[in-house]
Amino acid sequence: MEKTSWKLKTWHVLRSLLLAYAVTVILLLLLALLLYKLELDEGKISIGIIAVYVLSCFVGGLAAGKASQSRKFIWGLLVGALYFLVLAVVSIASGQGGVPILQMATTGALCAGGGMLGGMLA
């Protein structure tokens, strides 16, 4: 594959990843408003946060899939995996890395799956 094609694909992935994080910010602000107004318990907030991750990866995967010509599900999967990787690195760097490995693996699989589904439906 040509260099310009890889540069273009890289640009599409980065743009899709930025879109996914923009969706995350908006949805987390909405979730915080719901927490404030409805006084939700910790279990519902945890479910809401995971739903935000999956929806954000889905949107990012959808954008990556629409931008690519072939293998759309792989580009969506890549966006979901990169989303989780950045999320995990920031979480560990901020001192919040005390999450059980099974929970981290589940969240990673959900992020990758959400991105892949978005790519498949693009």
mmCIF file with all atom_site columns, C-alpha atoms in Angstrom:
data_model
loop_
_atom_site.group_PDB
_atom_site.id
_atom_site.type_symbol
_atom_site.label_atom_id
_atom_site.label_alt_id
_atom_site.label_comp_id
_atom_site.label_asym_id
_atom_site.label_entity_id
_atom_site.label_seq_id
_atom_site.pdbx_PDB_ins_code
_atom_site.Cartn_x
_atom_site.Cartn_y
_atom_site.Cartn_z
_atom_site.occupancy
_atom_site.B_iso_or_equiv
_atom_site.pdbx_formal_charge
_atom_site.auth_seq_id
_atom_site.auth_comp_id
_atom_site.auth_asym_id
_atom_site.auth_atom_id
_atom_site.pdbx_PDB_model_num
ATOM 1   C CA . MET A 1 1   ? 0.000   0.000  0.000  1.00 0.00 ? 1   MET A CA 1
ATOM 2   C CA . GLU A 1 2   ? 1.251   3.482  -0.782 1.00 0.00 ? 2   GLU A CA 1
ATOM 3   C CA . LYS A 1 3   ? 2.488   5.898  1.847  1.00 0.00 ? 3   LYS A CA 1
ATOM 4   C CA . THR A 1 4   ? -0.229  8.417  1.057  1.00 0.00 ? 4   THR A CA 1
ATOM 5   C CA . SER A 1 5   ? -2.856  5.738  1.547  1.00 0.00 ? 5   SER A CA 1
ATOM 6   C CA . TRP A 1 6   ? -1.434  4.816  4.969  1.00 0.00 ? 6   TRP A CA 1
ATOM 7   C CA . LYS A 1 7   ? -1.241  8.497  5.898  1.00 0.00 ? 7   LYS A CA 1
ATOM 8   C CA . LEU A 1 8   ? -4.862  8.886  4.893  1.00 0.00 ? 8   LEU A CA 1
ATOM 9   C CA . LYS A 1 9   ? -5.902  5.795  6.872  1.00 0.00 ? 9   LYS A CA 1
ATOM 10  C CA . THR A 1 10  ? -3.975  7.067  9.902  1.00 0.00 ? 10  THR A CA 1
ATOM 11  C CA . TRP A 1 11  ? -5.719  10.407 9.597  1.00 0.00 ? 11  TRP A CA 1
ATOM 12  C CA . HIS A 1 12  ? -9.125  8.681  9.425  1.00 0.00 ? 12  HIS A CA 1
ATOM 13  C CA . VAL A 1 13  ? -8.356  6.620  12.533 1.00 0.00 ? 13  VAL A CA 1
ATOM 14  C CA . LEU A 1 14  ? -7.147  9.667  14.494 1.00 0.00 ? 14  LEU A CA 1
ATOM 15  C CA . ARG A 1 15  ? -10.166 11.697 13.423 1.00 0.00 ? 15  ARG A CA 1
ATOM 16  C CA . SER A 1 16  ? -12.491 8.850  14.414 1.00 0.00 ? 16  SER A CA 1
ATOM 17  C CA . LEU A 1 17  ? -10.728 8.515  17.760 1.00 0.00 ? 17  LEU A CA 1
ATOM 18  C CA . LEU A 1 18  ? -11.111 12.249 18.438 1.00 0.00 ? 18  LEU A CA 1
ATOM 19  C CA . LEU A 1 19  ? -14.791 11.988 17.526 1.00 0.00 ? 19  LEU A CA 1
ATOM 20  C CA . ALA A 1 20  ? -15.192 9.097  19.961 1.00 0.00 ? 20  ALA A CA 1
ATOM 21  C CA . TYR A 1 21  ? -13.632 11.144 22.767 1.00 0.00 ? 21  TYR A CA 1
ATOM 22  C CA . ALA A 1 22  ? -15.827 14.149 21.927 1.00 0.00 ? 22  ALA A CA 1
ATOM 23  C CA . VAL A 1 23  ? -18.890 11.888 22.205 1.00 0.00 ? 23  VAL A CA 1
ATOM 24  C CA . THR A 1 24  ? -17.500 10.597 25.515 1.00 0.00 ? 24  THR A CA 1
ATOM 25  C CA . VAL A 1 25  ? -17.242 14.107 26.944 1.00 0.00 ? 25  VAL A CA 1
ATOM 26  C CA . ILE A 1 26  ? -20.801 14.971 25.930 1.00 0.00 ? 26  ILE A CA 1
ATOM 27  C CA . LEU A 1 27  ? -22.270 11.715 27.261 1.00 0.00 ? 27  LEU A CA 1
ATOM 28  C CA . LEU A 1 28  ? -20.322 11.879 30.545 1.00 0.00 ? 28  LEU A CA 1
ATOM 29  C CA . LEU A 1 29  ? -21.572 15.424 31.102 1.00 0.00 ? 29  LEU A CA 1
ATOM 30  C CA . LEU A 1 30  ? -25.110 14.177 30.503 1.00 0.00 ? 30  LEU A CA 1
ATOM 31  C CA . LEU A 1 31  ? -24.497 11.302 32.919 1.00 0.00 ? 31  LEU A CA 1
ATOM 32  C CA . ALA A 1 32  ? -23.189 13.735 35.542 1.00 0.00 ? 32  ALA A CA 1
ATOM 33  C CA . LEU A 1 33  ? -26.341 15.816 35.137 1.00 0.00 ? 33  LEU A CA 1
ATOM 34  C CA . LEU A 1 34  ? -28.478 12.706 35.604 1.00 0.00 ? 34  LEU A CA 1
ATOM 35  C CA . LEU A 1 35  ? -26.452 11.785 38.690 1.00 0.00 ? 35  LEU A CA 1
ATOM 36  C CA . TYR A 1 36  ? -27.036 15.249 40.118 1.00 0.00 ? 36  TYR A CA 1
ATOM 37  C CA . LYS A 1 37  ? -30.765 15.399 39.337 1.00 0.00 ? 37  LYS A CA 1
ATOM 38  C CA . LEU A 1 38  ? -31.771 11.790 40.029 1.00 0.00 ? 38  LEU A CA 1
ATOM 39  C CA . GLU A 1 39  ? -29.248 10.863 42.739 1.00 0.00 ? 39  GLU A CA 1
ATOM 40  C CA . LEU A 1 40  ? -28.396 7.566  41.056 1.00 0.00 ? 40  LEU A CA 1
ATOM 41  C CA . ASP A 1 41  ? -26.627 4.825  42.990 1.00 0.00 ? 41  ASP A CA 1
ATOM 42  C CA . GLU A 1 42  ? -23.133 3.529  42.207 1.00 0.00 ? 42  GLU A CA 1
ATOM 43  C CA . GLY A 1 43  ? -24.336 0.477  40.256 1.00 0.00 ? 43  GLY A CA 1
ATOM 44  C CA . LYS A 1 44  ? -26.372 2.544  37.815 1.00 0.00 ? 44  LYS A CA 1
ATOM 45  C CA . ILE A 1 45  ? -23.496 4.970  37.344 1.00 0.00 ? 45  ILE A CA 1
ATOM 46  C CA . SER A 1 46  ? -21.100 2.094  36.552 1.00 0.00 ? 46  SER A CA 1
ATOM 47  C CA . ILE A 1 47  ? -23.520 0.760  33.943 1.00 0.00 ? 47  ILE A CA 1
ATOM 48  C CA . GLY A 1 48  ? -23.896 4.271  32.528 1.00 0.00 ? 48  GLY A CA 1
ATOM 49  C CA . ILE A 1 49  ? -20.135 4.736  32.234 1.00 0.00 ? 49  ILE A CA 1
ATOM 50  C CA . ILE A 1 50  ? -19.703 1.435  30.406 1.00 0.00 ? 50  ILE A CA 1
ATOM 51  C CA . ALA A 1 51  ? -22.594 2.355  28.097 1.00 0.00 ? 51  ALA A CA 1
ATOM 52  C CA . VAL A 1 52  ? -20.846 5.670  27.370 1.00 0.00 ? 52  VAL A CA 1
ATOM 53  C CA . TYR A 1 53  ? -17.639 3.808  26.466 1.00 0.00 ? 53  TYR A CA 1
ATOM 54  C CA . VAL A 1 54  ? -19.443 1.395  24.154 1.00 0.00 ? 54  VAL A CA 1
ATOM 55  C CA . LEU A 1 55  ? -21.508 4.129  22.441 1.00 0.00 ? 55  LEU A CA 1
ATOM 56  C CA . SER A 1 56  ? -18.444 6.295  21.971 1.00 0.00 ? 56  SER A CA 1
ATOM 57  C CA . CYS A 1 57  ? -16.487 3.426  20.431 1.00 0.00 ? 57  CYS A CA 1
ATOM 58  C CA . PHE A 1 58  ? -19.466 2.607  18.230 1.00 0.00 ? 58  PHE A CA 1
ATOM 59  C CA . VAL A 1 59  ? -19.569 6.175  16.893 1.00 0.00 ? 59  VAL A CA 1
ATOM 60  C CA . GLY A 1 60  ? -15.797 6.173  16.367 1.00 0.00 ? 60  GLY A CA 1
ATOM 61  C CA . GLY A 1 61  ? -15.941 2.798  14.607 1.00 0.00 ? 61  GLY A CA 1
ATOM 62  C CA . LEU A 1 62  ? -18.810 4.011  12.445 1.00 0.00 ? 62  LEU A CA 1
ATOM 63  C CA . ALA A 1 63  ? -16.784 7.059  11.393 1.00 0.00 ? 63  ALA A CA 1
ATOM 64  C CA . ALA A 1 64  ? -13.689 4.943  10.674 1.00 0.00 ? 64  ALA A CA 1
ATOM 65  C CA . GLY A 1 65  ? -15.764 2.440  8.707  1.00 0.00 ? 65  GLY A CA 1
ATOM 66  C CA . LYS A 1 66  ? -17.373 5.142  6.593  1.00 0.00 ? 66  LYS A CA 1
ATOM 67  C CA . ALA A 1 67  ? -13.952 6.626  5.813  1.00 0.00 ? 67  ALA A CA 1
ATOM 68  C CA . SER A 1 68  ? -12.400 3.330  4.726  1.00 0.00 ? 68  SER A CA 1
ATOM 69  C CA . GLN A 1 69  ? -13.139 1.488  1.524  1.00 0.00 ? 69  GLN A CA 1
ATOM 70  C CA . SER A 1 70  ? -12.553 -2.070 2.708  1.00 0.00 ? 70  SER A CA 1
ATOM 71  C CA . ARG A 1 71  ? -12.207 -4.097 5.893  1.00 0.00 ? 71  ARG A CA 1
ATOM 72  C CA . LYS A 1 72  ? -14.396 -1.619 7.728  1.00 0.00 ? 72  LYS A CA 1
ATOM 73  C CA . PHE A 1 73  ? -14.788 -3.850 10.776 1.00 0.00 ? 73  PHE A CA 1
ATOM 74  C CA . ILE A 1 74  ? -11.007 -3.975 11.270 1.00 0.00 ? 74  ILE A CA 1
ATOM 75  C CA . TRP A 1 75  ? -10.733 -0.181 11.236 1.00 0.00 ? 75  TRP A CA 1
ATOM 76  C CA . GLY A 1 76  ? -13.615 0.035  13.702 1.00 0.00 ? 76  GLY A CA 1
ATOM 77  C CA . LEU A 1 77  ? -11.938 -2.578 15.893 1.00 0.00 ? 77  LEU A CA 1
ATOM 78  C CA . LEU A 1 78  ? -8.707  -0.580 15.762 1.00 0.00 ? 78  LEU A CA 1
ATOM 79  C CA . VAL A 1 79  ? -10.503 2.595  16.866 1.00 0.00 ? 79  VAL A CA 1
ATOM 80  C CA . GLY A 1 80  ? -12.177 0.739  19.758 1.00 0.00 ? 80  GLY A CA 1
ATOM 81  C CA . ALA A 1 81  ? -8.890  -0.853 20.849 1.00 0.00 ? 81  ALA A CA 1
ATOM 82  C CA . LEU A 1 82  ? -7.005  2.460  20.665 1.00 0.00 ? 82  LEU A CA 1
ATOM 83  C CA . TYR A 1 83  ? -9.811  4.168  22.586 1.00 0.00 ? 83  TYR A CA 1
ATOM 84  C CA . PHE A 1 84  ? -9.440  1.623  25.380 1.00 0.00 ? 84  PHE A CA 1
ATOM 85  C CA . LEU A 1 85  ? -5.644  1.777  25.297 1.00 0.00 ? 85  LEU A CA 1
ATOM 86  C CA . VAL A 1 86  ? -5.641  5.564  25.744 1.00 0.00 ? 86  VAL A CA 1
ATOM 87  C CA . LEU A 1 87  ? -8.303  5.263  28.443 1.00 0.00 ? 87  LEU A CA 1
ATOM 88  C CA . ALA A 1 88  ? -6.274  2.627  30.325 1.00 0.00 ? 88  ALA A CA 1
ATOM 89  C CA . VAL A 1 89  ? -3.001  4.575  30.084 1.00 0.00 ? 89  VAL A CA 1
ATOM 90  C CA . VAL A 1 90  ? -4.632  7.778  31.350 1.00 0.00 ? 90  VAL A CA 1
ATOM 91  C CA . SER A 1 91  ? -6.359  5.850  34.138 1.00 0.00 ? 91  SER A CA 1
ATOM 92  C CA . ILE A 1 92  ? -3.127  4.183  35.274 1.00 0.00 ? 92  ILE A CA 1
ATOM 93  C CA . ALA A 1 93  ? -1.115  7.418  34.969 1.00 0.00 ? 93  ALA A CA 1
ATOM 94  C CA . SER A 1 94  ? -3.638  9.283  37.106 1.00 0.00 ? 94  SER A CA 1
ATOM 95  C CA . GLY A 1 95  ? -3.339  6.726  39.896 1.00 0.00 ? 95  GLY A CA 1
ATOM 96  C CA . GLN A 1 96  ? -6.718  5.102  39.219 1.00 0.00 ? 96  GLN A CA 1
ATOM 97  C CA . GLY A 1 97  ? -5.138  1.853  38.052 1.00 0.00 ? 97  GLY A CA 1
ATOM 98  C CA . GLY A 1 98  ? -6.434  -0.194 40.984 1.00 0.00 ? 98  GLY A CA 1
ATOM 99  C CA . VAL A 1 99  ? -9.195  -1.721 38.846 1.00 0.00 ? 99  VAL A CA 1
ATOM 100 C CA . PRO A 1 100 ? -9.345  -5.535 38.790 1.00 0.00 ? 100 PRO A CA 1
ATOM 101 C CA . ILE A 1 101 ? -7.814  -7.075 35.661 1.00 0.00 ? 101 ILE A CA 1
ATOM 102 C CA . LEU A 1 102 ? -11.047 -8.886 34.768 1.00 0.00 ? 102 LEU A CA 1
ATOM 103 C CA . GLN A 1 103 ? -12.977 -5.609 34.794 1.00 0.00 ? 103 GLN A CA 1
ATOM 104 C CA . MET A 1 104 ? -10.279 -3.978 32.632 1.00 0.00 ? 104 MET A CA 1
ATOM 105 C CA . ALA A 1 105 ? -10.382 -6.900 30.180 1.00 0.00 ? 105 ALA A CA 1
ATOM 106 C CA . THR A 1 106 ? -14.169 -6.753 29.989 1.00 0.00 ? 106 THR A CA 1
ATOM 107 C CA . THR A 1 107 ? -14.125 -3.011 29.353 1.00 0.00 ? 107 THR A CA 1
ATOM 108 C CA . GLY A 1 108 ? -11.459 -3.483 26.677 1.00 0.00 ? 108 GLY A CA 1
ATOM 109 C CA . ALA A 1 109 ? -13.515 -6.171 24.957 1.00 0.00 ? 109 ALA A CA 1
ATOM 110 C CA . LEU A 1 110 ? -16.630 -3.985 25.071 1.00 0.00 ? 110 LEU A CA 1
ATOM 111 C CA . CYS A 1 111 ? -14.743 -1.010 23.612 1.00 0.00 ? 111 CYS A CA 1
ATOM 112 C CA . ALA A 1 112 ? -13.219 -3.125 20.845 1.00 0.00 ? 112 ALA A CA 1
ATOM 113 C CA . GLY A 1 113 ? -16.586 -4.778 20.146 1.00 0.00 ? 113 GLY A CA 1
ATOM 114 C CA . GLY A 1 114 ? -18.410 -1.455 20.034 1.00 0.00 ? 114 GLY A CA 1
ATOM 115 C CA . GLY A 1 115 ? -15.887 -0.067 17.571 1.00 0.00 ? 115 GLY A CA 1
ATOM 116 C CA . MET A 1 116 ? -16.016 -3.210 15.443 1.00 0.00 ? 116 MET A CA 1
ATOM 117 C CA . LEU A 1 117 ? -19.828 -3.146 15.361 1.00 0.00 ? 117 LEU A CA 1
ATOM 118 C CA . GLY A 1 118 ? -19.734 0.492  14.296 1.00 0.00 ? 118 GLY A CA 1
ATOM 119 C CA . GLY A 1 119 ? -17.311 -0.377 11.515 1.00 0.00 ? 119 GLY A CA 1
ATOM 120 C CA . MET A 1 120 ? -19.457 -3.291 10.349 1.00 0.00 ? 120 MET A CA 1
ATOM 121 C CA . LEU A 1 121 ? -22.572 -1.136 10.175 1.00 0.00 ? 121 LEU A CA 1
ATOM 122 C CA . ALA A 1 122 ? -20.813 1.698  8.326  1.00 0.00 ? 122 ALA A CA 1
#
